[in-house]
PDB file of C-alpha atoms in Angstrom:
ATOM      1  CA  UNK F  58      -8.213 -53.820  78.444  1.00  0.00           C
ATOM      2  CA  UNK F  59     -11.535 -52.421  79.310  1.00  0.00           C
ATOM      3  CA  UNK F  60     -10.458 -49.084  78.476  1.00  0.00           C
ATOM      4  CA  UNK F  61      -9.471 -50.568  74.854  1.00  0.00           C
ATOM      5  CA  UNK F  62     -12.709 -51.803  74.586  1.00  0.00           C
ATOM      6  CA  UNK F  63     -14.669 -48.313  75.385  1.00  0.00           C
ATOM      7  CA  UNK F  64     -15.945 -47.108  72.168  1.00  0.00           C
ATOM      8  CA  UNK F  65     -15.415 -43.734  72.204  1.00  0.00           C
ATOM      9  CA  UNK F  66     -12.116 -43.637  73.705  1.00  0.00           C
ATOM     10  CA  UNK F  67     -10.955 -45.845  70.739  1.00  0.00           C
ATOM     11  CA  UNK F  68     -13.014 -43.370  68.065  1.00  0.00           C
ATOM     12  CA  UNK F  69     -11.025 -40.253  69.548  1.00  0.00           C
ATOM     13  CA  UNK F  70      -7.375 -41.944  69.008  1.00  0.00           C
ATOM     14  CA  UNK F  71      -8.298 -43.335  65.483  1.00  0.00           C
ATOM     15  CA  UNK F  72      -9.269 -39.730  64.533  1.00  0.00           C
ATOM     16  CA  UNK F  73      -6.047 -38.713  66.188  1.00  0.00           C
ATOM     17  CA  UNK F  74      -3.585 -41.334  64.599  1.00  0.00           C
ATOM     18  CA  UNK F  75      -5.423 -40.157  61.012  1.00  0.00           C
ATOM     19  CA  UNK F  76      -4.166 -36.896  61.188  1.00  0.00           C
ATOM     20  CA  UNK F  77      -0.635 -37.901  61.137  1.00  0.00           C
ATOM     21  CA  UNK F  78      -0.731 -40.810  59.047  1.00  0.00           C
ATOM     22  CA  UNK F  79      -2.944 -39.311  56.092  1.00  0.00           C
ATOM     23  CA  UNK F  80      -2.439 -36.167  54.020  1.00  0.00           C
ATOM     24  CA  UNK F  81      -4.917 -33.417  53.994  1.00  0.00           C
ATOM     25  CA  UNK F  82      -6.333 -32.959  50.816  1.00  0.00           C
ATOM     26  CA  UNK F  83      -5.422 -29.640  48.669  1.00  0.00           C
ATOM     27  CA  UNK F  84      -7.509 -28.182  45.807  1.00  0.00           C
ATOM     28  CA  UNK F  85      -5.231 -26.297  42.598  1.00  0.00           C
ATOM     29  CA  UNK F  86      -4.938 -22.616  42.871  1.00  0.00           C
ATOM     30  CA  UNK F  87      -8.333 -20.632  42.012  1.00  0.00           C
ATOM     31  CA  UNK F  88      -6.984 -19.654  38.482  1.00  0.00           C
ATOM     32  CA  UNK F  89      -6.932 -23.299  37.523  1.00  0.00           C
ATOM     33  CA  UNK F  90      -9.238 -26.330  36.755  1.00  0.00           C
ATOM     34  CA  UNK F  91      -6.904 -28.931  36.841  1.00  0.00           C
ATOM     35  CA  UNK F  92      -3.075 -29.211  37.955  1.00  0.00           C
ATOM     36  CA  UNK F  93      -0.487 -31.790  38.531  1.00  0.00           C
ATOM     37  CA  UNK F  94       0.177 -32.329  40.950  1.00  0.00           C
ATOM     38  CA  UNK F  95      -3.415 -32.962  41.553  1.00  0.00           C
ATOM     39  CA  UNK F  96      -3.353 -31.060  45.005  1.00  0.00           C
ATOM     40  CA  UNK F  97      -1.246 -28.398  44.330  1.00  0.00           C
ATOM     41  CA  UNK F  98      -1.856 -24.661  45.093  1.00  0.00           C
ATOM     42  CA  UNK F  99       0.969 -23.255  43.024  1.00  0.00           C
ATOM     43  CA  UNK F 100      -0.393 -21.040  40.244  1.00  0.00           C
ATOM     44  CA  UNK F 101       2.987 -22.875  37.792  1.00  0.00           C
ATOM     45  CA  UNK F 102       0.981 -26.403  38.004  1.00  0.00           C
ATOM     46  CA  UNK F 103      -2.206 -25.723  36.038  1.00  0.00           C
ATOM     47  CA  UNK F 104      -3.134 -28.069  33.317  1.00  0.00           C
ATOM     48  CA  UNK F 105      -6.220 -26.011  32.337  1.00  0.00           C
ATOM     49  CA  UNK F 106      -7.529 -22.687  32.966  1.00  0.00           C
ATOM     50  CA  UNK F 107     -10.843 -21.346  34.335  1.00  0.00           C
ATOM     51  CA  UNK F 108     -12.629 -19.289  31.570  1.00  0.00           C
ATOM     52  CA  UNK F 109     -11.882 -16.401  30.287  1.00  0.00           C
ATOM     53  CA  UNK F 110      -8.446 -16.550  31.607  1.00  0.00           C
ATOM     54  CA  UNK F 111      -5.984 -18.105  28.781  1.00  0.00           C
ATOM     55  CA  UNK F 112      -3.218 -20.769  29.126  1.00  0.00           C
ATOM     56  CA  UNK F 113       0.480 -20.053  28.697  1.00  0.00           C
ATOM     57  CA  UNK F 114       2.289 -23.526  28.893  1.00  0.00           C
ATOM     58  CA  UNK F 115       6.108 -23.209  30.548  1.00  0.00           C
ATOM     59  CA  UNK F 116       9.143 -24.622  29.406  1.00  0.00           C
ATOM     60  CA  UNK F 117       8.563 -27.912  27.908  1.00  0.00           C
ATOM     61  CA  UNK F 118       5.101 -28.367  29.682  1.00  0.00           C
ATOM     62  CA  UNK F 119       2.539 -29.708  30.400  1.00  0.00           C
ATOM     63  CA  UNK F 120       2.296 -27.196  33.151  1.00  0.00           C
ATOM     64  CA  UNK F 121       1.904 -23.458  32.803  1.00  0.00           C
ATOM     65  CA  UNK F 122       0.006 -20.892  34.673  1.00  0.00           C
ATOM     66  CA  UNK F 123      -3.315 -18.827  33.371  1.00  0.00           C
ATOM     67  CA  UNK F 124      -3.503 -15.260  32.493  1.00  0.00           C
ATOM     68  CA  UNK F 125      -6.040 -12.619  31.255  1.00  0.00           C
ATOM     69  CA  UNK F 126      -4.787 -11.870  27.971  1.00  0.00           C
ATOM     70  CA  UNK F 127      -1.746 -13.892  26.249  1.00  0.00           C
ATOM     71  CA  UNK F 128       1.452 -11.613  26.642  1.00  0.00           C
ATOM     72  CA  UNK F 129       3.446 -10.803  23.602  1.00  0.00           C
ATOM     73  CA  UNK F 130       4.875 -12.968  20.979  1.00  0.00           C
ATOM     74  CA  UNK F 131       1.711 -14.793  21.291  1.00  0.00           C
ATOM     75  CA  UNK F 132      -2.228 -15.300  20.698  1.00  0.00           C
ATOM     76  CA  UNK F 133      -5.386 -16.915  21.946  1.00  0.00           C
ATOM     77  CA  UNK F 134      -6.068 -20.365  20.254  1.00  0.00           C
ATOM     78  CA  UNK F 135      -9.503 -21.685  22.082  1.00  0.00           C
ATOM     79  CA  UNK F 136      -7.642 -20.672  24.879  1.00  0.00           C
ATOM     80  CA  UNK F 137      -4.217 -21.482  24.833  1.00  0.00           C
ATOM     81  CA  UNK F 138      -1.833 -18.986  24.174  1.00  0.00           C
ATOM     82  CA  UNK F 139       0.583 -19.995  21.084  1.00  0.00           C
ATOM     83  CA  UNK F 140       3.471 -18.688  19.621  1.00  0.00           C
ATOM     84  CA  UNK F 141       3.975 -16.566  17.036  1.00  0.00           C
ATOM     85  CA  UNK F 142       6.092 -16.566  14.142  1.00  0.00           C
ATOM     86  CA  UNK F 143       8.869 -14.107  14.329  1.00  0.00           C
ATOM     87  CA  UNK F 144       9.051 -10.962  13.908  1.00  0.00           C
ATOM     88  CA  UNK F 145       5.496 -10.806  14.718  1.00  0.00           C
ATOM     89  CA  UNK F 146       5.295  -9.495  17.900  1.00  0.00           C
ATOM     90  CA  UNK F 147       1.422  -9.624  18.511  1.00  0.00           C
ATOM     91  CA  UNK F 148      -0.507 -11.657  16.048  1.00  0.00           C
ATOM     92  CA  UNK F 149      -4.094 -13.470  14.941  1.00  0.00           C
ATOM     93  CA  UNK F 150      -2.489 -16.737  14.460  1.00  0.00           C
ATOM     94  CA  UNK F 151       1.207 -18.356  14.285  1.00  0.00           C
ATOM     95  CA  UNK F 152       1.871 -16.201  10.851  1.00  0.00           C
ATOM     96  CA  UNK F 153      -0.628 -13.239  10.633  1.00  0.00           C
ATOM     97  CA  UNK F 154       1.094 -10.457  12.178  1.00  0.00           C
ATOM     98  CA  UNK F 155      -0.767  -7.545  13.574  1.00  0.00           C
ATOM     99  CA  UNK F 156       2.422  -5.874  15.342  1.00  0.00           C
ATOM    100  CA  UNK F 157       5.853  -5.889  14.194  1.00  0.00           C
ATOM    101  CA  UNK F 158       8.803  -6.441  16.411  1.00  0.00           C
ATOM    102  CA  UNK F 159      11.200  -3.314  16.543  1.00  0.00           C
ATOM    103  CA  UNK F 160      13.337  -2.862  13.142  1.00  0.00           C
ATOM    104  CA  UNK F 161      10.556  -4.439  11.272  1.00  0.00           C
ATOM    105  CA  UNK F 162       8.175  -3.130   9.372  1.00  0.00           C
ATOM    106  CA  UNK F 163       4.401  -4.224   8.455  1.00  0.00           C
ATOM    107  CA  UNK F 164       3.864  -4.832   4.750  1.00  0.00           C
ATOM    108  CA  UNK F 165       1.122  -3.197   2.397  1.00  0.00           C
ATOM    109  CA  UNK F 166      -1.555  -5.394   0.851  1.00  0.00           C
ATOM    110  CA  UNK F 167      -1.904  -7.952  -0.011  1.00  0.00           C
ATOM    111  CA  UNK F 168       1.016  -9.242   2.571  1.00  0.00           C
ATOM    112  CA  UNK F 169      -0.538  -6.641   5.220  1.00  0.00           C
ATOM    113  CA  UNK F 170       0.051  -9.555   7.950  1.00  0.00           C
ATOM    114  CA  UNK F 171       3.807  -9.956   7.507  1.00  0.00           C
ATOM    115  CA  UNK F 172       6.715  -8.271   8.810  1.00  0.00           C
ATOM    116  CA  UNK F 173       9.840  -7.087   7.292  1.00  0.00           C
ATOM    117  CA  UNK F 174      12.970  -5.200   7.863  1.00  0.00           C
ATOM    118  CA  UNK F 175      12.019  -3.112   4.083  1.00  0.00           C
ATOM    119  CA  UNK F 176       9.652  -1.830   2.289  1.00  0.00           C
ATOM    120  CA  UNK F 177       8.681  -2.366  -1.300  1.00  0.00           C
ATOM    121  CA  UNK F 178       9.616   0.188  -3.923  1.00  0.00           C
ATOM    122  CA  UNK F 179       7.359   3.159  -3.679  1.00  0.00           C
ATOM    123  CA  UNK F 180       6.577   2.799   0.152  1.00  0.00           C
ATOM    124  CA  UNK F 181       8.569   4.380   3.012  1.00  0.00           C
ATOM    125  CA  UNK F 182       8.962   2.988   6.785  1.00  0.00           C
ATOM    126  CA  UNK F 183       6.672   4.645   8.892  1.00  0.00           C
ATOM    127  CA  UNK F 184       7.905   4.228  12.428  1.00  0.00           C
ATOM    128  CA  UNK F 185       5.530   3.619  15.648  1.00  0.00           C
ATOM    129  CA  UNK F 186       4.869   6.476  17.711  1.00  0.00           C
ATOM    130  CA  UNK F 187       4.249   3.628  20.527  1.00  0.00           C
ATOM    131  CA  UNK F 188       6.384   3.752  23.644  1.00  0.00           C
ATOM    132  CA  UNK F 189       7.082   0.066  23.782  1.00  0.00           C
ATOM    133  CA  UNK F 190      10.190  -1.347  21.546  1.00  0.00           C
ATOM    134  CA  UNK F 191       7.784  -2.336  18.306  1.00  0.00           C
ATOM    135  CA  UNK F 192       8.150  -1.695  14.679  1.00  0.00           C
ATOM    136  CA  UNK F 193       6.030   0.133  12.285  1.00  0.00           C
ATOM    137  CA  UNK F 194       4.924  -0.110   8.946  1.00  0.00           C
ATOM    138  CA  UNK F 195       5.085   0.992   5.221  1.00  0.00           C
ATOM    139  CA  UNK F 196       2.946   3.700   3.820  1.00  0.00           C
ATOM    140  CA  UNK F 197       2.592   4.384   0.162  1.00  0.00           C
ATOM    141  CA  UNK F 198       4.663   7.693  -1.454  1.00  0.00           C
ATOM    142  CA  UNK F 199       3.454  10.389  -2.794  1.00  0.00           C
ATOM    143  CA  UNK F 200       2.257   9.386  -6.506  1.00  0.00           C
ATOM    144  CA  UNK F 201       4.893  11.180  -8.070  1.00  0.00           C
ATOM    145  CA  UNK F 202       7.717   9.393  -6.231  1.00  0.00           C
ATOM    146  CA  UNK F 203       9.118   5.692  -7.970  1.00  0.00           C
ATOM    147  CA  UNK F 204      10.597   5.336  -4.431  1.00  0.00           C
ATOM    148  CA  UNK F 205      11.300   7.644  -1.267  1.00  0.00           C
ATOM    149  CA  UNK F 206      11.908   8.217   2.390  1.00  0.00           C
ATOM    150  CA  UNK F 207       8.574   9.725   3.781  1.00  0.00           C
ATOM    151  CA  UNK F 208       5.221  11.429   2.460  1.00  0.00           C
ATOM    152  CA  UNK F 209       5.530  14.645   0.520  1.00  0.00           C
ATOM    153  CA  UNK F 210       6.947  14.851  -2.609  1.00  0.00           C
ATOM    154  CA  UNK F 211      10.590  16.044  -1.634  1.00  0.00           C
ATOM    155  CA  UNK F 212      11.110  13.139  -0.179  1.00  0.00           C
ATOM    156  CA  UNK F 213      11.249  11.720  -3.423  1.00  0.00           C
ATOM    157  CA  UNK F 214      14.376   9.443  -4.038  1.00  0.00           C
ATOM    158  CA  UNK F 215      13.086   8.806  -7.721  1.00  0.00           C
ATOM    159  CA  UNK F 216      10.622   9.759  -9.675  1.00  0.00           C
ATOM    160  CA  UNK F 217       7.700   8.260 -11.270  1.00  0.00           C
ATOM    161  CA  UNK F 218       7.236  10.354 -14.524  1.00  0.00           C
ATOM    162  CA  UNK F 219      10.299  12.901 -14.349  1.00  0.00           C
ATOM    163  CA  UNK F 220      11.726  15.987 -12.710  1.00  0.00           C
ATOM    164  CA  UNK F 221      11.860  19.599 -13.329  1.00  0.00           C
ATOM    165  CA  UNK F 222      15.723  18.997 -12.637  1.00  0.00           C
ATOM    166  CA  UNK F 223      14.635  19.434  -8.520  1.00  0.00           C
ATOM    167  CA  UNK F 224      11.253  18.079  -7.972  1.00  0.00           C
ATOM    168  CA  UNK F 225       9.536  15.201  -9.270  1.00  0.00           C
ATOM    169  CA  UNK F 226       6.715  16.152 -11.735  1.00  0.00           C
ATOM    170  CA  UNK F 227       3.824  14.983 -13.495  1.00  0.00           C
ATOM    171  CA  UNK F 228       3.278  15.278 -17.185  1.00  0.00           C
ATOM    172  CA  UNK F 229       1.420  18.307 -17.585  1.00  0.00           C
ATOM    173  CA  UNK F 230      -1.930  19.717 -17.090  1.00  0.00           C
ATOM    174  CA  UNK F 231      -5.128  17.843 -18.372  1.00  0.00           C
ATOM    175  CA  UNK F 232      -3.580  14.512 -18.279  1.00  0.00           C
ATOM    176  CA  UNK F 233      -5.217  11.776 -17.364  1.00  0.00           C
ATOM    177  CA  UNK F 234      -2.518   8.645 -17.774  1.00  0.00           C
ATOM    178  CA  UNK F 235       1.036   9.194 -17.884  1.00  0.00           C
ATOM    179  CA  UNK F 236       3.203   6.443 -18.090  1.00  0.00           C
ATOM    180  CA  UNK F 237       6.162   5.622 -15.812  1.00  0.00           C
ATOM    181  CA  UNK F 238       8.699   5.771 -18.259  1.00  0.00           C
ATOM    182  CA  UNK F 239      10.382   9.145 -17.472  1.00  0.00           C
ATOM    183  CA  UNK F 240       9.540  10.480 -20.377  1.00  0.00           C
ATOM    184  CA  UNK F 241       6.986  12.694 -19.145  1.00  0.00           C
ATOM    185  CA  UNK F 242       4.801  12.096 -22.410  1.00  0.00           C
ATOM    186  CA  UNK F 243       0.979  11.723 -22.055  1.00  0.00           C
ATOM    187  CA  UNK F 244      -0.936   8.867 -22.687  1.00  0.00           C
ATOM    188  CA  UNK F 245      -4.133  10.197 -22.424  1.00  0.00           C
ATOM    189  CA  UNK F 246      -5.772  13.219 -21.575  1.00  0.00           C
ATOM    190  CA  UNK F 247      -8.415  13.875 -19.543  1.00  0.00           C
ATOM    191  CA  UNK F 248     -11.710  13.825 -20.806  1.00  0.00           C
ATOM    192  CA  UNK F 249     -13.253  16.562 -22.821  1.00  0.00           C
ATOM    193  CA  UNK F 250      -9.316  17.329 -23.774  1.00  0.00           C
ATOM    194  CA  UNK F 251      -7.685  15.804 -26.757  1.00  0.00           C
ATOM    195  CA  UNK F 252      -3.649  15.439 -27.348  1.00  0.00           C
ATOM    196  CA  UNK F 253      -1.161  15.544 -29.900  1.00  0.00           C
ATOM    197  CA  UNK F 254       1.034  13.112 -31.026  1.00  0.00           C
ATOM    198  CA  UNK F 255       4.168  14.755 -31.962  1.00  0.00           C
ATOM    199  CA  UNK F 256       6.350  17.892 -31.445  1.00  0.00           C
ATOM    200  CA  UNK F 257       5.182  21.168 -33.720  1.00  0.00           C
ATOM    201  CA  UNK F 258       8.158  22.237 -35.385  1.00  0.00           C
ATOM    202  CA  UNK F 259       8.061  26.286 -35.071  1.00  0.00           C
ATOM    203  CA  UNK F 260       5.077  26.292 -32.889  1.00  0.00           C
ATOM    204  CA  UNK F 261       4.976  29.572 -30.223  1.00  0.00           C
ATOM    205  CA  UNK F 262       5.114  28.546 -27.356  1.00  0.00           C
ATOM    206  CA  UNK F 263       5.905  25.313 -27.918  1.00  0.00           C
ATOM    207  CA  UNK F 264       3.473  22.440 -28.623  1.00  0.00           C
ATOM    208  CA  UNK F 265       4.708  18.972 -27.211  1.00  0.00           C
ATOM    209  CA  UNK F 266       3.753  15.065 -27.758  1.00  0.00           C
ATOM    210  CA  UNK F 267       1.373  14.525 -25.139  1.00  0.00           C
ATOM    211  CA  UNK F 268       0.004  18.124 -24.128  1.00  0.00           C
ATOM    212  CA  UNK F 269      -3.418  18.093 -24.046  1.00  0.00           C
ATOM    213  CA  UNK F 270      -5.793  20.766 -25.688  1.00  0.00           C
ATOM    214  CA  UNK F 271      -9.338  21.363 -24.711  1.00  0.00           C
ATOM    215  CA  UNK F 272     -12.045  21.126 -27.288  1.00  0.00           C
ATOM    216  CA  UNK F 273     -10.307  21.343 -30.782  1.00  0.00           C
ATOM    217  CA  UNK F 274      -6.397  20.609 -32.081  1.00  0.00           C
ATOM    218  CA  UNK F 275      -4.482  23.450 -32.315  1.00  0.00           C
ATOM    219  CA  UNK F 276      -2.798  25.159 -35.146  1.00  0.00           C
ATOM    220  CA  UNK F 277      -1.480  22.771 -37.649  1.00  0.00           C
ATOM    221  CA  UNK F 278      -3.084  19.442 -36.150  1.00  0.00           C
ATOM    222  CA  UNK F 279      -5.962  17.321 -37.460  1.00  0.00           C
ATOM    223  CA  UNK F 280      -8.057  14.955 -36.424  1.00  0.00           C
ATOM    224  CA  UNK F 281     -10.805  12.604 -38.083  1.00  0.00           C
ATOM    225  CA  UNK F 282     -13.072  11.826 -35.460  1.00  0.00           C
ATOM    226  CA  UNK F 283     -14.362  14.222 -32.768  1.00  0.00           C
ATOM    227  CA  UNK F 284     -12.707  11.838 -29.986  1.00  0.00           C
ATOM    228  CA  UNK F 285      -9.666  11.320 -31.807  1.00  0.00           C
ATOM    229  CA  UNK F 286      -6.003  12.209 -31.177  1.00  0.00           C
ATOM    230  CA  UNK F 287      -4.520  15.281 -32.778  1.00  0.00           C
ATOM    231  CA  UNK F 288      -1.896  14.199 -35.328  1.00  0.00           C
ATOM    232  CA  UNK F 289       0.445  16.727 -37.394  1.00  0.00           C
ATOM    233  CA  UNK F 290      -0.447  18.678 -40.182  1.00  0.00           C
ATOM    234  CA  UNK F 291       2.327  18.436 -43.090  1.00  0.00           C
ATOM    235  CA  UNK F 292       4.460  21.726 -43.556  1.00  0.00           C
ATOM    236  CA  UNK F 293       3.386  24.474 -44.515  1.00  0.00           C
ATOM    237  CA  UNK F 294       0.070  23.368 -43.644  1.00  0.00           C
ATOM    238  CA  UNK F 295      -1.600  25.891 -40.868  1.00  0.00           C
ATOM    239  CA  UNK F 296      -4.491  23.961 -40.630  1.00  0.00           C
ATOM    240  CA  UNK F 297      -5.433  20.758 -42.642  1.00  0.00           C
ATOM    241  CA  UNK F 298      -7.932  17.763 -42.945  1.00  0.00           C
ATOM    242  CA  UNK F 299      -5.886  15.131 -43.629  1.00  0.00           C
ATOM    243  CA  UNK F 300      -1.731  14.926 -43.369  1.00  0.00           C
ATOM    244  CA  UNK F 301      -1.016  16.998 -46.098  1.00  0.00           C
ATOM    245  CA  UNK F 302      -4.389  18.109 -47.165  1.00  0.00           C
ATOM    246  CA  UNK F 303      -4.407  22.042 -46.196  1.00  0.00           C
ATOM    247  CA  UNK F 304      -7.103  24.161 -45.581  1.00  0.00           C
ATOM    248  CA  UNK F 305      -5.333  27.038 -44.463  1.00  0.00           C
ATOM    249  CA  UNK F 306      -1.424  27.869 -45.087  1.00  0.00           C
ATOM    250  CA  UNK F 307       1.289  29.083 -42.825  1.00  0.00           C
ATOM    251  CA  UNK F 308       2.566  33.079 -43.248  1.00  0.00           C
ATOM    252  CA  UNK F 309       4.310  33.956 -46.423  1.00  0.00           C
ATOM    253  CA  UNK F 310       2.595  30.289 -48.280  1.00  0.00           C
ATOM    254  CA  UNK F 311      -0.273  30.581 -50.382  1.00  0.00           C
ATOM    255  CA  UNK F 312      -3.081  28.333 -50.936  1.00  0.00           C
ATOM    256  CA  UNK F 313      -2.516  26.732 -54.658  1.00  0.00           C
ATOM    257  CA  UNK F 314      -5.491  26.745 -57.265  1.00  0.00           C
ATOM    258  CA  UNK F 315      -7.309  23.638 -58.300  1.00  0.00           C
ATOM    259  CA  UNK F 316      -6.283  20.748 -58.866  1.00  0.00           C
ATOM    260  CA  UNK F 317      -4.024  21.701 -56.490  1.00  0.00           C
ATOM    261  CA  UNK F 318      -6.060  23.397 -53.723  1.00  0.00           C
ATOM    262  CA  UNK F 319      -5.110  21.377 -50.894  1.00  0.00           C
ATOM    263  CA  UNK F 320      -1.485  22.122 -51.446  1.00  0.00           C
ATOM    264  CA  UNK F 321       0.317  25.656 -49.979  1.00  0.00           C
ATOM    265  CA  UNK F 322       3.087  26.884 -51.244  1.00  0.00           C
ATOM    266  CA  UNK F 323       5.520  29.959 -51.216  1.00  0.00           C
ATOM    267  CA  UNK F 324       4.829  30.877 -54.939  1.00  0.00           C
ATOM    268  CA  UNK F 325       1.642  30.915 -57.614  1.00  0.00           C
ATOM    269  CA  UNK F 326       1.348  29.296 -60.953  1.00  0.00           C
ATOM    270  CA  UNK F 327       1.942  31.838 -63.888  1.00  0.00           C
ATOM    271  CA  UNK F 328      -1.147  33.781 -64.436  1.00  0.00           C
ATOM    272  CA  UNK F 329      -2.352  33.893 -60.002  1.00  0.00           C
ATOM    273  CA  UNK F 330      -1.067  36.191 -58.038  1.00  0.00           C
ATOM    274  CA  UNK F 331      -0.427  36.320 -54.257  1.00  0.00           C
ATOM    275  CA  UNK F 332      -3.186  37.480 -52.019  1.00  0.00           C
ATOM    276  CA  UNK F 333      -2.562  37.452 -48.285  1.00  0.00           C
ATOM    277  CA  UNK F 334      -4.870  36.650 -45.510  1.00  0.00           C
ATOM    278  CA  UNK F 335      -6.341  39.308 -43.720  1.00  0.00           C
ATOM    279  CA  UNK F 336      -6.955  37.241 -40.844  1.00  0.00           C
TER     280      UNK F 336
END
């Protein structure tokens, strides 16, 4: 019994029973701040992550492991990596994609953070030159395509103004706005230039609604107003002030006399005879 009583004896086999009877402690692996369980090492058990790293929760949680940067289909939310919403396959939060997945297709503004598997009318699909399996996105036509398959303007499907019967074309030269009617008809010319609003009957070459003429109207057109629109000149007129108010006649009409000198006409009065231009 004396040896029972011997102090250090007794302080040696308490520290010996100890280390059977209680379980070392463990700290959570170095990536983490806090797991469960509370002492374990594996990198699966974190509950929280030591900064910068991010936290990817597995399964059904609450457990998940850390990582640099959150892997794809995800993004960083105060440092938990979240889902995103498919087809995003990176994104800035649950429904703002910044990466399609393959076989979709980023829209154009203003829905430049959603993915689709088409692109509006008068945008083609642009795919990614990236290695990885992800889609691409839609880039605007050329602006005299309605709709095509890539950038130049024969890969017009249809066209915006009109063809040439091969290639899509505008509506002429020194036109500002031409509408998208197919009519190829100018709307307005470009400044400086001034158009006419209907077809010239026997004009050489050929004067159209909606070609545009710079500085004045041409033969047998009129306008009012420096800026305005040149409008048709009434048969025979050659040149005229108002409708059918001529100043100067077509070949083989003659200017009438007074009160009827704004007026042309094949034939004089009895008593005038026919003088021709020498212009």
């Amino acid at each position: 019994m004396s040896s029972l009583t011997n102090r250090p004896f007794v302080t040696a086999l308490l520290f010996l029973i100890s280390l059977y009877i209680t379980p070392s402690l463990q700290q959570c692996h170095s990536t983490c701040v806090s797991c469960d369980p509370s002492n374990s090492s594996d990198p699966n058990d974190c509950l929280s992550c030591n900064s910068p790293k991010k936290f990817v929760m597995q399964g059904g949680g609450p457990t998940g492991h850390c990582v640099d940067d959150c892997p794809d289909e995800m993004f960083n939310n105060a440092g938990i990596c979240e889902g995103c919403t498919y087809p995003c396959k990176h994104c800035s939060t649950a429904s703002d994609c910044t990466l399609c997945e393959a076989n979709h297709w980023m829209q154009p503004s203003p829905s430049d953070t959603t993915c689709d598997t088409s692109c509006p009318i008068g945008y083609y699909k642009q795919d990614s030159t990236d290695p990885a399996n992800v889609g691409g996105t839609c880039q605007l036509c050329h602006n005299l395509c309605h709709d095509c398959t890539g950038p130049d303007v024969g890969d017009c499907t249809t066209c915006k103004y009109g063809s040439d019967g091969g290639n899509c074309t505008d509506c002429g030269s020194n036109c500002d706005v031409c509408p998208t009617d197919q009519s190829l008809i100018c709307t307005t010319c470009e400044s400086g230039y001034k158009r006419v609003t209907a077809d010239h009957p026997t004009a050489t070459p050929a004067i159209k609604n909606g070609d545009c003429f710079d500085t004045n109207c041409p033969d047998g057109y009129y306008n009012l107003t420096a800026t305005e629109d040149c409008y048709l000149c009434t048969s025979p007129c050659k040149h005229c002030s108002s409708s059918d108010d001529c100043t100067l006649c077509d070949p083989g009409n003659y200017m009438q006399p007074s009160p009827n000198n704004t007026t042309c006409d094949g034939n004089c009065p009895s008593g005038y005879y026919k003088e021709d231009s020498t212009d």
